[in-house]
CSV table of C-alpha atoms in Angstrom, one decimal:
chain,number,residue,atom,x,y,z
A,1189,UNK,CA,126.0,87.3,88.3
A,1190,UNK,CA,128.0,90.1,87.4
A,1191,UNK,CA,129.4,88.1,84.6
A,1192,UNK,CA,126.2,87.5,83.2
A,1193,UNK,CA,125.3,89.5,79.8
A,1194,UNK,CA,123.5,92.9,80.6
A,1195,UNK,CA,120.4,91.6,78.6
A,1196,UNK,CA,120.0,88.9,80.7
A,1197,UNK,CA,120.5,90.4,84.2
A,1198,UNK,CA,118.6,93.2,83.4
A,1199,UNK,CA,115.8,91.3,83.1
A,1200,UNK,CA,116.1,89.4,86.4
A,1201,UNK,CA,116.1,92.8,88.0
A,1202,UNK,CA,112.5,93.5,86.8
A,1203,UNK,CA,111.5,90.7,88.7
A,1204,UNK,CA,113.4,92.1,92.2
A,1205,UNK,CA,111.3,94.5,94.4
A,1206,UNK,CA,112.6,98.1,95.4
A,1207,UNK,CA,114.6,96.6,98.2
A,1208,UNK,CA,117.1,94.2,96.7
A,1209,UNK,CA,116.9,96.7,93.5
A,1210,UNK,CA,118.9,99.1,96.3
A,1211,UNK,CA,121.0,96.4,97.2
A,1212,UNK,CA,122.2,95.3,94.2
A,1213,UNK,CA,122.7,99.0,93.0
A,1214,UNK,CA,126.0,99.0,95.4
A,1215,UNK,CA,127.0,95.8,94.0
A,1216,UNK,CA,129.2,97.0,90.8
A,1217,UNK,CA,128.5,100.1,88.7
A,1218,UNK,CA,127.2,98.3,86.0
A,1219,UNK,CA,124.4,96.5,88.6
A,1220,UNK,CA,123.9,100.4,89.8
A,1221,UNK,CA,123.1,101.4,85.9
A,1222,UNK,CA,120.3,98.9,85.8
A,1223,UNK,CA,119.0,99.1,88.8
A,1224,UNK,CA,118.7,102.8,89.0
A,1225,UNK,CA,116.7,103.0,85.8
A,1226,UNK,CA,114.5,100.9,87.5
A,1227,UNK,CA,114.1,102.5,91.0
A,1228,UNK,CA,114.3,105.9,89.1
A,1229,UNK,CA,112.2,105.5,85.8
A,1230,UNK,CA,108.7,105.5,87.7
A,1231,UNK,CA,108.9,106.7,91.1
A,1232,UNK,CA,105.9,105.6,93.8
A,1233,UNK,CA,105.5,108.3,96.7
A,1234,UNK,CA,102.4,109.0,96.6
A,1235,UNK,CA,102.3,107.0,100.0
A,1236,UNK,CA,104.6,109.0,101.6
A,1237,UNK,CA,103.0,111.9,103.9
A,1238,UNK,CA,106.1,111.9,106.4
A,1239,UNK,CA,108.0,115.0,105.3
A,1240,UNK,CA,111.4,113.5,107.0
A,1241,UNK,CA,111.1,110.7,104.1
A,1242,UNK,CA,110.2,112.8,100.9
A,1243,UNK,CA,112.7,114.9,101.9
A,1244,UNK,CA,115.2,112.3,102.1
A,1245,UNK,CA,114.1,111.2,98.6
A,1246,UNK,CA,114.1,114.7,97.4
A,1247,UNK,CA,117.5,115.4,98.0
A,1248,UNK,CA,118.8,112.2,97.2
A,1249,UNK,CA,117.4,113.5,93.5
A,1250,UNK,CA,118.1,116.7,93.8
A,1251,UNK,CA,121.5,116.6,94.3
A,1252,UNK,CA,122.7,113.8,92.0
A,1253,UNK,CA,122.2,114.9,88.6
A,1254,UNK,CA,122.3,110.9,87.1
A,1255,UNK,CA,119.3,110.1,89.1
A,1256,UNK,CA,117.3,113.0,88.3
A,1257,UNK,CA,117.4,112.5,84.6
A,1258,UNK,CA,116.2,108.6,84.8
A,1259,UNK,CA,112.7,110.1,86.5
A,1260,UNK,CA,109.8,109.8,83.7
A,1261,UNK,CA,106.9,109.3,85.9
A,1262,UNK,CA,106.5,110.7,89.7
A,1263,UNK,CA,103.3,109.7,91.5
A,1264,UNK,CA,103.8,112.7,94.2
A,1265,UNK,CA,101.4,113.2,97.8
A,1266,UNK,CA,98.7,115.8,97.6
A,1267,UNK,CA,99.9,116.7,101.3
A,1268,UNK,CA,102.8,116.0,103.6
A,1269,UNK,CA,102.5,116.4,107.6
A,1270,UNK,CA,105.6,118.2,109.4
A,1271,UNK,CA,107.5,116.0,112.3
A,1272,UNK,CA,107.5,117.1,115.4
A,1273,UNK,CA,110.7,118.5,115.4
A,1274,UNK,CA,109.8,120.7,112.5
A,1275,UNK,CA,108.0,124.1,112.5
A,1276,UNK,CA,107.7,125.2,109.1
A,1277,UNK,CA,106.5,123.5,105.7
A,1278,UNK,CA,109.0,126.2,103.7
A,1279,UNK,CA,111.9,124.0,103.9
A,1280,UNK,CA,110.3,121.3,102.7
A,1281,UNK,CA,108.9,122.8,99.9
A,1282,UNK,CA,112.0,124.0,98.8
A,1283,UNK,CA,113.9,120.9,99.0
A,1284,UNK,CA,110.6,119.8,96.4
A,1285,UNK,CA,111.1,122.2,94.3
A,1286,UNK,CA,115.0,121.5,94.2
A,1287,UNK,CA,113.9,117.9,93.0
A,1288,UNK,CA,111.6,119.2,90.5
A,1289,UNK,CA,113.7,121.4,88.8
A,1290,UNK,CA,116.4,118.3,88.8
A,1291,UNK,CA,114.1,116.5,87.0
A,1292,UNK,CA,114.3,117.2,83.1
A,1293,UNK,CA,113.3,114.5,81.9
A,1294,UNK,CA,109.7,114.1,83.7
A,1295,UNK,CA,106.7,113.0,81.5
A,1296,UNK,CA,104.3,112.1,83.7
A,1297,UNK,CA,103.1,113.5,87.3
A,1298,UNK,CA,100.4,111.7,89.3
A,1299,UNK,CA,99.5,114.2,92.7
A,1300,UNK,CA,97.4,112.0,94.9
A,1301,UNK,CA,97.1,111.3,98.6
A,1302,UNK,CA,94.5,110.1,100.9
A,1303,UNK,CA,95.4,111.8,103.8
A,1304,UNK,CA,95.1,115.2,104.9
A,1305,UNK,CA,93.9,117.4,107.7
A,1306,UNK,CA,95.2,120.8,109.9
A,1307,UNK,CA,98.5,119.3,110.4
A,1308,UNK,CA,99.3,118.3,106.3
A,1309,UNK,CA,100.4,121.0,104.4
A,1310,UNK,CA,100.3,121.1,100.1
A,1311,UNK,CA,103.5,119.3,98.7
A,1312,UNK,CA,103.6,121.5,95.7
A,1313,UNK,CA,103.1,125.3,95.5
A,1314,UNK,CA,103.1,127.5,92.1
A,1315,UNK,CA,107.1,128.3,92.7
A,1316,UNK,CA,107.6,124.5,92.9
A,1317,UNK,CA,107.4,124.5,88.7
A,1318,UNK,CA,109.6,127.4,88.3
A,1319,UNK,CA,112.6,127.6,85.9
A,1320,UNK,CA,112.0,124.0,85.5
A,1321,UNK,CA,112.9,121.7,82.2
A,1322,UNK,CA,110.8,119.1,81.5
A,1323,UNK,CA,107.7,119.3,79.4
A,1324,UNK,CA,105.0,116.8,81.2
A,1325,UNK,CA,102.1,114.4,78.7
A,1326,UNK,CA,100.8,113.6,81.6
A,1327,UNK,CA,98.9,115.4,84.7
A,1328,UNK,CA,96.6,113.7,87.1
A,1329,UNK,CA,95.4,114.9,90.5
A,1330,UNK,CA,94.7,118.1,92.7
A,1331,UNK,CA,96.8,120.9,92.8
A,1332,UNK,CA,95.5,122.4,96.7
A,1333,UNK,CA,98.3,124.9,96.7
A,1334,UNK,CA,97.0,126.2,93.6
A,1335,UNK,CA,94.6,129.0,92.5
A,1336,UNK,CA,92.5,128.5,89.5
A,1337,UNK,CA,94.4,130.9,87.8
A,1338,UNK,CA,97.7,129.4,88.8
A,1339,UNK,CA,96.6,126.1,87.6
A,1340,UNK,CA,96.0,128.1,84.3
A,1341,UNK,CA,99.5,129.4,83.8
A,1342,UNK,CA,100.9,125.9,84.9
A,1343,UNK,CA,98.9,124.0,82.0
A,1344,UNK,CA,100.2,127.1,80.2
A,1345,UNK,CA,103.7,126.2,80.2
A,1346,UNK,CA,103.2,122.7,79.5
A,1347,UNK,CA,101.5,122.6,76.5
A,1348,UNK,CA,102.8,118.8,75.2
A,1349,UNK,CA,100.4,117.5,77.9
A,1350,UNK,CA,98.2,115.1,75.8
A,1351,UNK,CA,96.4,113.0,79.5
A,1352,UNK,CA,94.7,115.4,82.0
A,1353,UNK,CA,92.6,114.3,84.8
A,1354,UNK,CA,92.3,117.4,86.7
A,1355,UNK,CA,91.3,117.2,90.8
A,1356,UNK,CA,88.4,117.4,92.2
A,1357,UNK,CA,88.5,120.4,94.3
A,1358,UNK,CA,89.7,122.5,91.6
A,1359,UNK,CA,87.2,121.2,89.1
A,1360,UNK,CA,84.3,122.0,91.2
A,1361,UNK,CA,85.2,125.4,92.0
A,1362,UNK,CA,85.8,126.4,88.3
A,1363,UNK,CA,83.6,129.1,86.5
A,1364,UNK,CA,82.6,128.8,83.0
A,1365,UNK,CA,83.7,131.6,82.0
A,1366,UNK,CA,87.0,131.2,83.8
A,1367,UNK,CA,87.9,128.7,80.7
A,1368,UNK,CA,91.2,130.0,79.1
A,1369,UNK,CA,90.9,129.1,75.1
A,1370,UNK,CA,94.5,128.5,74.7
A,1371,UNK,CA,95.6,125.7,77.1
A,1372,UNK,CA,96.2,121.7,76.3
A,1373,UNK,CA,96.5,122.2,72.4
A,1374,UNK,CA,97.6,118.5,72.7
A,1375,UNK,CA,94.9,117.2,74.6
A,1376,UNK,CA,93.6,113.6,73.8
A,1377,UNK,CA,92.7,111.7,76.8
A,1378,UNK,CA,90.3,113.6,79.0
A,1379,UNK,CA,88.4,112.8,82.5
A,1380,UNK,CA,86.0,115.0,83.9
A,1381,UNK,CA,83.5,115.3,86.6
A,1382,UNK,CA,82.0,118.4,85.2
A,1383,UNK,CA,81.4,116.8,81.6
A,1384,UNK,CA,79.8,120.2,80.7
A,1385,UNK,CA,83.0,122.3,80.7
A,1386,UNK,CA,83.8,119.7,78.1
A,1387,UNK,CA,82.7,122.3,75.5
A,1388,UNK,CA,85.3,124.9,76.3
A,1389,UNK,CA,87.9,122.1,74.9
A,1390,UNK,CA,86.4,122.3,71.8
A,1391,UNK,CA,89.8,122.3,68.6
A,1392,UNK,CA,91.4,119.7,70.8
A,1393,UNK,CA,92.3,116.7,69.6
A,1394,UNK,CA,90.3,114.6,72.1
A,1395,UNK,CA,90.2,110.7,71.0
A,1396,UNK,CA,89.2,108.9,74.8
A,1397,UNK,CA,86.7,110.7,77.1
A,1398,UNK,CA,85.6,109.7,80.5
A,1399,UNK,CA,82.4,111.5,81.9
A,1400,UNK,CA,81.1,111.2,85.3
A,1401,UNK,CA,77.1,112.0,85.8
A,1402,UNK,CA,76.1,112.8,88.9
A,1403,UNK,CA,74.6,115.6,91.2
A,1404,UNK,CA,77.6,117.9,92.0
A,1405,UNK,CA,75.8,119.7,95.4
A,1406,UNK,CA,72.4,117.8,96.3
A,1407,UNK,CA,72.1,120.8,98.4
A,1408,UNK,CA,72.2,123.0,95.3
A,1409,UNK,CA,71.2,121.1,92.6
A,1410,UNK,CA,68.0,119.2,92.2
A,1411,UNK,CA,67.9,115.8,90.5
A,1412,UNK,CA,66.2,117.2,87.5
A,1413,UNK,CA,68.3,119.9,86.9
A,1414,UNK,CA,71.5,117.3,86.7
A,1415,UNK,CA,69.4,115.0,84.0
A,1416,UNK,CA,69.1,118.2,82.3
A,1417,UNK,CA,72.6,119.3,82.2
A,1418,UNK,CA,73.5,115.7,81.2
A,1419,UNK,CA,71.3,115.9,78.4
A,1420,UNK,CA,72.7,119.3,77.4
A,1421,UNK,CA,76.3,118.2,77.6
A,1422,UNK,CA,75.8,114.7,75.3
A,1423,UNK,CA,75.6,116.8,71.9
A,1424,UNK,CA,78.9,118.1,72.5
A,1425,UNK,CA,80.4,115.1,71.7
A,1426,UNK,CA,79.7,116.3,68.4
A,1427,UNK,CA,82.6,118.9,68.7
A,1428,UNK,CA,85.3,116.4,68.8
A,1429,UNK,CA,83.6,113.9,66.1
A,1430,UNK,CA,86.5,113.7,63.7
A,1431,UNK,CA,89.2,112.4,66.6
A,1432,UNK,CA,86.6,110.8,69.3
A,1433,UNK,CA,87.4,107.2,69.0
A,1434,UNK,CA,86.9,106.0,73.0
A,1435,UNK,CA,83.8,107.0,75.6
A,1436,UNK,CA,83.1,106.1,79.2
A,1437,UNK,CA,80.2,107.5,80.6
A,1438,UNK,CA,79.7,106.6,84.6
A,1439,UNK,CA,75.8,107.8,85.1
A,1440,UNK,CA,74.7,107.9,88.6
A,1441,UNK,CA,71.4,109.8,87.8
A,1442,UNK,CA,69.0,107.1,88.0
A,1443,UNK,CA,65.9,105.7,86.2
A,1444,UNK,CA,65.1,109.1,84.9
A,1445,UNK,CA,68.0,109.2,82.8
A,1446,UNK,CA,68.2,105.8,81.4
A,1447,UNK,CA,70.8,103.9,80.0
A,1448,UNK,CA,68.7,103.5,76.9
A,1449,UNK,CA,68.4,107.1,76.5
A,1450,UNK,CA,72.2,107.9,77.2
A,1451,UNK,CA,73.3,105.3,74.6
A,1452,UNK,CA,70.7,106.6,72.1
A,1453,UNK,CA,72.2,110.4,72.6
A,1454,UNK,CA,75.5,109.3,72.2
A,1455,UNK,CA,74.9,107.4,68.8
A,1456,UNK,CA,73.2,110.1,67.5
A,1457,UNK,CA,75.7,112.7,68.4
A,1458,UNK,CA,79.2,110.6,68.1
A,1459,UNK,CA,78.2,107.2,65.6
A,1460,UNK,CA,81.9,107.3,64.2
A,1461,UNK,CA,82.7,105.4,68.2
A,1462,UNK,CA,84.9,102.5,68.2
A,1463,UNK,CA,84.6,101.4,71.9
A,1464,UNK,CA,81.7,102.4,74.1
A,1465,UNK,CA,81.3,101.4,78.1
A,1466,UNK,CA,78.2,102.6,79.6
A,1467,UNK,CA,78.2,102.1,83.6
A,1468,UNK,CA,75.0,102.7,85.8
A,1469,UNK,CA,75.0,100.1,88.8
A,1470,UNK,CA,72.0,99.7,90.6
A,1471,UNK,CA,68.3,98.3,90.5
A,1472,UNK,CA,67.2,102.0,89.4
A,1473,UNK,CA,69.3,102.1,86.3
A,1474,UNK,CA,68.8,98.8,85.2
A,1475,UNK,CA,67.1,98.3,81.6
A,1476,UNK,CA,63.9,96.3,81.7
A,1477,UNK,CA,63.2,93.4,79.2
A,1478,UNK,CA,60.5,95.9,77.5
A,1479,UNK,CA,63.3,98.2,76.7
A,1480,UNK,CA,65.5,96.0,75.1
A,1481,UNK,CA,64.4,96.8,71.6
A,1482,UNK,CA,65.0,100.5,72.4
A,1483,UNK,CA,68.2,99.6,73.0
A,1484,UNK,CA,69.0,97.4,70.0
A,1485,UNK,CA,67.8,100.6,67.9
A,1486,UNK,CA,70.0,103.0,69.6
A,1487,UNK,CA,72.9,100.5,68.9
A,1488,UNK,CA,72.1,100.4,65.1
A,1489,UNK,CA,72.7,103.8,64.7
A,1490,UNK,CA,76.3,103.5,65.5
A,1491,UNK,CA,78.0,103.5,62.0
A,1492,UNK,CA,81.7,102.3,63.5
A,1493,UNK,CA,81.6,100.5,67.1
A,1494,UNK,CA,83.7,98.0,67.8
A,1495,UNK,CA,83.7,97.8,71.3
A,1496,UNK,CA,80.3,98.1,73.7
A,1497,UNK,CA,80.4,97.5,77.5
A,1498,UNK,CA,77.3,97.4,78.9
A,1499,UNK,CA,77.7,97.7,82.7
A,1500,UNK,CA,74.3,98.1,83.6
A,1501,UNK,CA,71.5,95.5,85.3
A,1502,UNK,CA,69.8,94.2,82.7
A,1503,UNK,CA,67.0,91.7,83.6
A,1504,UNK,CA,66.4,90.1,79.7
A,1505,UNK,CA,69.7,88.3,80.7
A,1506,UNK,CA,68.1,86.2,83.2
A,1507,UNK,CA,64.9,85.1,81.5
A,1508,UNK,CA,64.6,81.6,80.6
A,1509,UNK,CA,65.0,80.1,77.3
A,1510,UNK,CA,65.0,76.2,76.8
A,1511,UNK,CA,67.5,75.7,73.8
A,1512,UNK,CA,70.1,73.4,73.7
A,1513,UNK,CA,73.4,74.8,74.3
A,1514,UNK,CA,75.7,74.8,71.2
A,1515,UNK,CA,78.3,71.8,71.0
A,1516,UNK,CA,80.9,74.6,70.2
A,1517,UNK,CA,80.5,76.8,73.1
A,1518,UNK,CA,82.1,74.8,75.7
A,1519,UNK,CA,82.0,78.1,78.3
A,1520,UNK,CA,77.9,77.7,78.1
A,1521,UNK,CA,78.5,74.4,80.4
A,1522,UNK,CA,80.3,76.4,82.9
A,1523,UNK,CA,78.8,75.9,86.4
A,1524,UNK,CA,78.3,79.7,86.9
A,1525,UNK,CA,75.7,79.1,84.5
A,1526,UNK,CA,73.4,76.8,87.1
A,1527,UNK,CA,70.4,78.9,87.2
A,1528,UNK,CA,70.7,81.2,84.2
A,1529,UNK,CA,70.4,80.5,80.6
A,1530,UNK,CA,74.1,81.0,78.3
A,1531,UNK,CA,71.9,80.5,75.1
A,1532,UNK,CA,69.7,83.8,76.2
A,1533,UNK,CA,72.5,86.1,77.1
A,1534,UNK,CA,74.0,84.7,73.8
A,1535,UNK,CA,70.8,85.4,71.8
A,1536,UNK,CA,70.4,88.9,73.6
A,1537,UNK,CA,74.4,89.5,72.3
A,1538,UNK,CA,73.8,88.5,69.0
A,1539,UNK,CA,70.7,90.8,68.9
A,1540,UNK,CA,72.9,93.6,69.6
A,1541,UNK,CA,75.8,92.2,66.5
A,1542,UNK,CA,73.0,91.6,64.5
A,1543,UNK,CA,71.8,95.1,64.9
A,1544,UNK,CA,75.2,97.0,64.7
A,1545,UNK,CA,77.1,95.4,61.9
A,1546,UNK,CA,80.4,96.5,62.9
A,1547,UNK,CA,80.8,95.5,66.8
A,1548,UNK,CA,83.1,92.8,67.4
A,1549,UNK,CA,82.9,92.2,71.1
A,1550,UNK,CA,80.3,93.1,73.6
A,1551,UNK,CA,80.3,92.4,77.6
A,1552,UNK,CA,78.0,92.9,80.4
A,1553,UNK,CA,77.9,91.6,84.3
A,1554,UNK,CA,76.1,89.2,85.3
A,1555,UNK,CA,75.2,87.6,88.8
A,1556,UNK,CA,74.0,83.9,88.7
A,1557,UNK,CA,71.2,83.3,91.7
A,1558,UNK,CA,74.0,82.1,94.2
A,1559,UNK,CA,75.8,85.8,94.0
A,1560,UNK,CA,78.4,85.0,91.7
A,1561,UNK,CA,79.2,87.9,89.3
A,1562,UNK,CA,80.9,87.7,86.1
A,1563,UNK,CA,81.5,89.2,82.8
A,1564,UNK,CA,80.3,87.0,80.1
A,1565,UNK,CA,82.2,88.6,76.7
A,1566,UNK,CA,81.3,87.8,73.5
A,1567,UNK,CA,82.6,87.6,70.0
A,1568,UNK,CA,81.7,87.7,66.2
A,1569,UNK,CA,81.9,84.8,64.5
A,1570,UNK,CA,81.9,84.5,60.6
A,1571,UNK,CA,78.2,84.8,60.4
A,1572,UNK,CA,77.5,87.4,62.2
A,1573,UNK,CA,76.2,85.8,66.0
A,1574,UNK,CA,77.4,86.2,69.2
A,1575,UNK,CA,80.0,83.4,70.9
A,1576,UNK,CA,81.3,83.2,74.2
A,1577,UNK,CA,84.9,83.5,74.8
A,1578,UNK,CA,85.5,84.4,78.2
A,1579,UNK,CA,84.5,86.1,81.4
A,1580,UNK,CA,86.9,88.5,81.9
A,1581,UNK,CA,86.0,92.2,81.9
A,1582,UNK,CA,87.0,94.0,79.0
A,1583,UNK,CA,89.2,96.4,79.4
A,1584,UNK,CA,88.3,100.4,78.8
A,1585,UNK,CA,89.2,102.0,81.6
A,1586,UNK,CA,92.6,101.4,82.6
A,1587,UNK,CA,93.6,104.8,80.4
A,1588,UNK,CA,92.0,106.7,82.6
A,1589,UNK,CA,92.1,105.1,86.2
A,1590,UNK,CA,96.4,104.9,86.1
């Protein structure tokens, strides 16, 4: 094999798992290229809570200067737990920060863990991104060891960072006014869970947003006052109309903030969309068949969408409608069908093309009366209706859920 051209077994090493890539890596030096990139270039701990093994990893980065460089993207634990023999997360943290620092060429860092307790202690501290090289695009996750105003001076330093998901914890605990105006110049691709802190991002560049409705402290926060500050927060879409091109809005608030009345907000206040998903699961956020023209209008006043995912309950779908299935659609005989009518859901598709000249492909879930769900998606065709081409989910959320 060693005699094969690098092209070749290069590319039987992408099909190898972490294990034999280890193997083969003490095989010949030209094996230990190859497959270093590969263990190196996107690095997986974020499974690892044992501080004996991410230390072992850390040092093995930390002191050999190839393997550092080949690390782009480092999913890292929120937390690692001390063993036994070991009294003191210091050392630990410094062996981190060691690795870190060895790291130059990292692009993207992923902090996430599920556990964590007493006995776990924060993998990365404000002195873990000292004197260090690279210039991170990417941040994801919670930063425990972190004040808000160290989290500040971090996104500070790294101002190339274009993807920002930032934790929960740290999130909920920021203040308003808190908001420096200066960090994430770059910023594009945006998550939050507090979608009205949105506006202090105002300048940015944003082009794909992901907003999470919900009530942030039942305890301290009544229903009402989370439609409101939902409603509030949908006009600042506005802010970010001439680079918006992507929205996902998860809403969780129930019938008295309706999916109809989102989607008419956000067409008023960002029409230039190209690909819209709407989420709100559950019988108290479907749309009833008496709303559907609502919705139809509030789709018309988009002037560019390509894209619109409807992930909502919507009970028009399942009404009955006796016309014949067209010859051409060969997916309208599928048996998931048995029970439901294809040519409504097609006509309630083509309402929506019909009404929004420029959307191409629209999708919604759909659960036939033995419980199977799908995702009937449809196309445009050359005169404007609806056709089915599939039942896979289209996919708009894969930016944001990495």
């Amino acid at each position: 094999m060693a005699e094969l051209p690098v092209e070749l077994y290069a590319r039987i090493f992408r099909l190898v798992g972490a294990n034999d890539l280890t193997s083969l890596s003490r095989v010949t030096q030209a094996f230990q290229t190859e497959a270093e990139h590969l263990l190196y270039q996107s690095v997986a701990l974020s499974k690892v809570s044992e501080s004996s093994r991410l230390l072992s990893w850390c040092n093995a980065v930390a002191d050999c200067e190839r393997r550092a460089a080949r690390v782009n993207t480092l999913r890292f634990p929120t937390y690692f737990k001390l063993s036994p023999q070991e009294t003191s997360a210091d050392s630990i943290q410094t062996s981190i920060a060691r690795a870190f620092k060895a790291m130059v060429n990292l692009k993207a860092l992923y902090v996430e863990s599920a556990e964590r307790g007493v006995e776990f202690h924060p993998s990365l501290r404000p002195s873990t991104f000292e004197n260090c090289e690279f210039r991170l695009v990417e941040l994801l996750g919670n930063l425990p060891g972190f004040t808000v105003d160290e989290v500040w001076t971090l996104l500070s330093s790294q101002p190339d960072i274009c993807y920002w998901v930032p934790g929960t914890g740290f999130t909920m605990s920021l203040d308003v006014s808190s908001f420096p105006p200066d960090i994430l110049p770059q910023l594009r691709d945006l998550l939050f869970i507090r979608p009205e802190l949105t506006k202090h991002l105002a300048s940015r560049p944003i082009r794909r947003l992901s907003w999470l409705f919900y009530r942030e402290e039942p305890e301290k926060i009544s229903l009402p006052q989370a439609i409101g500050i939902a409603q509030s927060t949908i006009p600042d879409l506005q802010l970010f109309r001439d680079t918006l091109s992507e929205l996902y809005i998860m809403n969780t608030l129930g019938k008295d903030f309706s999916a109809v009345e989102v989607v008419a907000l956000v067409a008023r206040y960002a029409p230039t969309l190209r690909i819209f998903t709407i989420c709100s699961r559950g019988s108290d956020c479907a749309i009833p068949a008496n709303e559907h023209p609502q919705l139809v209008q509030a789709i018309s006043s988009f002037q560019d969408l390509d894209t619109l995912l409807l992930e909502v309950d919507m009970p028009v779908l399942h009404l009955p409608n006796d016309t014949c299935i067209a010859p051409d659609g060969p997916l309208e005989q599928d048996p998931f069908w048995s029970g439901l009518s294809p040519v409504q859901c097609r006509q309630i598709a083509t309402s929506l093309m019909v009404s929004c000249p420029s959307l191409r492909t629209i999708s919604f879930p759909l659960q036939n009366p033995s419980g199977i769900s799908k995702n009937p998606c449809y196309s445009r065709t050359a005169n404007g209706e609806a056709k089915l081409v599939g039942f896979d989910l289209v996919d708009t959320s894969s930016w944001w859920m990495k």
